[in-house]
């Protein structure tokens, strides 16, 4: 269908507006992170930095100096926690997904899985806190890995199940006919076929764990285990007077998920859509 | 026989996942339920614990502060999910048109989704800053406001500003789901309606919207469940203030636990919040089931 | 089937039933198969062939009955323990493994030593002429090559029984014929016992040493291709087997002394009359007249009369028929004649000088005639 001029203007106007609304806050965050501290306290604001100042990034990425150490240890903890939990969740989710997909495990049970992560974390947090506290496990990366594994597991199971569902079942039957057991078949036949799905599931799981704040806030209290979200909340809560530092931490924490999201956009969007809509 | 072996195998395959979920969610849930009937407190020294029946619940249900927190949560949930729905569908319709730069724009809107919740909160807190915030400066320079405002320092606007930040981060999910659904709307249907003389708005209401209603409903209910447990963004942006104007249910329970150290009564609030969540979750289940049943047909 | 043969049966299925919920997909199946036989299960789509094969393989649990393989009760055994191999319709090759590993997978699982495995795979690859493909992946193979690999995977373990589920249905027509011959060759060289499922009756006729015709989960007839073709037990089998299928005409039969008078109505005038000097319908008593279905295959309705004129008047009888449609088909020409409420097809020689609308003498070979009950469809 041909568009009239008015329609075209309207269309591109809306598109521009959307682009501005979406990119604006991010752009501003980036600009803040490289503006001179004095630029950020002008009234009204100076939108274009008077000079580019990358010193905050340099400081954050070097171990000497308080901010750098705080940021880098939080980065390490976040990578360990999110990575560890993702690996553990997949390890548990794949057999479970296989049970749901190919061994007639009840869908009600799968939904119960999902229901556990839909509940507010305040439902679980106090008994977990007491238990970890009495085990001396507070403020440990391992603790967060355990909790995040449980948090990622239902969604990972669900996504993997949906992906195993569409694999050709005859290939597995052939493996059984040839005498392979279920474990061998999953490892040698199913997993290689499900590799793209595993990658997508791992990526989404990693992003969810990377984003988690509540449990990390409660279960960690110093450099040895605090993750990035908690560290950022700390930065923002006042110790830092230069807003540019907060902005640069924000930019750095956003880079990994943003790069993953853009690079694997199709993957992620289809995973998201499937994950949120199909039952 | 295959059937019998499969049954046994099913449980072996499920066992590790079930064990982890039981340990980290089921047992704590039961524990919280138990706590809610006691007067337990968090303390360094062991204190005697008493079973006090429904006392915590009686108190919680008559606590006006908690009721207000619930209403605030409800307000947050309804307004932010509502806006995300409207904005999400509008964006999806826009991105379903053909225009130059569409691919780029589609990629661009995944960014807010990718921004970590805490970074989102921090960024908007900076944007809302009463003295050096971008929002004040922008609106002032455009001549829309004549005085700088304290956007999240004013009880009258704080909640709505938090909602705006939340909507910014979460509309992409709704938009992507709506877009995926829109792409399955048969072109013939819309064309036929156009030939019948239906205008664009009427076509949208009578054809497009009903077509995407199923998936849209599912994602909105999912967002509702998420929004209802809102905590992170509140913690960073306002800390529940000013004057408790953004203190939501989860935040309320958090304070009861970790500021006032009353685990017993905190647990009863938690159970009540969980109860409401459970209702939403069951609702989610029923719409999802209807959706898959309808989709398969 | 004599008693000894049942004893030594490679496969014996007794009173097998399979239900999915309320639906009875397989009803009281009894099949016995001798070693070295090529047994073809044939029937229309959805009749339960794949389900039956799946029950034999153990991939599907049966509701009741027993399955013996090579004399042992395998009803409750795992697929892998049944000493069988299966070739799937979709080939079901492992896409992530080389052809060599695909073929050797069963040996790999059974921890056969490397040298032995290599030797056996090479042997099978030689038999199937796929030595040059051993290092490729399934995705790099043509349909026919994948088919061979799938067969190789089945053959390499030398199981007691092979199961094939419509192995040729994903191939194009020409390749299908080639592979059909190939399968037959392999059966002859290895002497393997094969249960083979197809919905294609030509495949069934060309491959089988015995055929099992199924319909709606019920075995209709078990017999050699000749038995099935010449003496179908009911109208369904008669209709299903053979292309073009048997002409099933409604007419009347009257037993008159030493012959049976057959009258087959024609739309254009007096009924066609034929005399069966054979035994005729068994149930027909002397002097009785009955309405029934008269079955004659197209090759029993020919133009022999046009060419030789030499009718013996007993097994070969001539009658004039109005040709409705004439369809040259290369080796033969098919002519459609309106007879007994059906479009009967006669098979004429390719050079028969006939055209639609002509009345020509058609030779009916009454030695090939079948009679069926109109109501039940059963052979009389
Ligand atoms: N898993 C199943 N659940 C329910 N019905 C089934 C199942 N598998 C097969 N059927 C039914 O059993 C009948 C026979 O199927 P099948 O054995 O595949 O037929 P064929 O191979 O002869 O085409 C069909 O009507 C089919 O719908
Ligand atoms: Mg079949």
Tab-separated table of C-alpha atoms and ligand atoms in Angstrom, chain C residues 20 25 43-52 165-166 197, ligand 1:
chain	number	residue	atom	x	y	z
C	20	UNK	CA	-4.495	-45.536	22.920
C	25	UNK	CA	-5.459	-49.238	17.211
C	43	UNK	CA	-2.437	-51.286	4.271
C	44	UNK	CA	-3.803	-47.809	3.878
C	45	UNK	CA	-2.373	-44.941	5.888
C	46	UNK	CA	-3.475	-44.982	9.516
C	47	UNK	CA	-4.310	-48.692	9.607
C	48	UNK	CA	-1.746	-49.347	12.338
C	49	UNK	CA	1.279	-50.676	10.444
C	50	UNK	CA	3.775	-48.378	12.102
C	51	UNK	CA	2.225	-49.002	15.482
C	52	UNK	CA	2.526	-52.752	14.973
C	165	UNK	CA	9.166	-48.643	8.405
C	166	UNK	CA	8.325	-47.260	4.970
C	197	UNK	CA	6.039	-51.770	6.407
D	1	LIG	N1	0.706	-42.024	20.206
D	1	LIG	C1	-0.539	-42.189	19.690
D	1	LIG	N2	-1.626	-41.778	20.399
D	1	LIG	C2	-2.858	-41.936	19.901
D	1	LIG	N3	-3.139	-42.471	18.706
D	1	LIG	C3	-2.102	-42.894	17.958
D	1	LIG	C4	-0.754	-42.771	18.403
D	1	LIG	N4	0.058	-43.267	17.446
D	1	LIG	C5	-0.752	-43.692	16.454
D	1	LIG	N5	-2.050	-43.465	16.742
D	1	LIG	C6	-3.202	-43.802	15.908
D	1	LIG	O1	-3.091	-45.151	15.558
D	1	LIG	C7	-3.515	-45.341	14.231
D	1	LIG	C8	-2.457	-46.096	13.478
D	1	LIG	O2	-1.348	-45.258	13.276
D	1	LIG	P1	-0.062	-45.770	12.478
D	1	LIG	O3	0.383	-47.048	13.076
D	1	LIG	O4	0.902	-44.672	12.440
D	1	LIG	O5	-0.645	-46.016	11.026
D	1	LIG	P2	0.142	-46.361	9.692
D	1	LIG	O6	1.577	-46.488	9.991
D	1	LIG	O7	-0.490	-47.597	9.217
D	1	LIG	O8	-0.144	-45.227	8.757
D	1	LIG	C9	-3.824	-44.001	13.655
D	1	LIG	O9	-5.222	-43.833	13.645
D	1	LIG	C10	-3.190	-43.046	14.600
D	1	LIG	O10	-3.947	-41.877	14.693
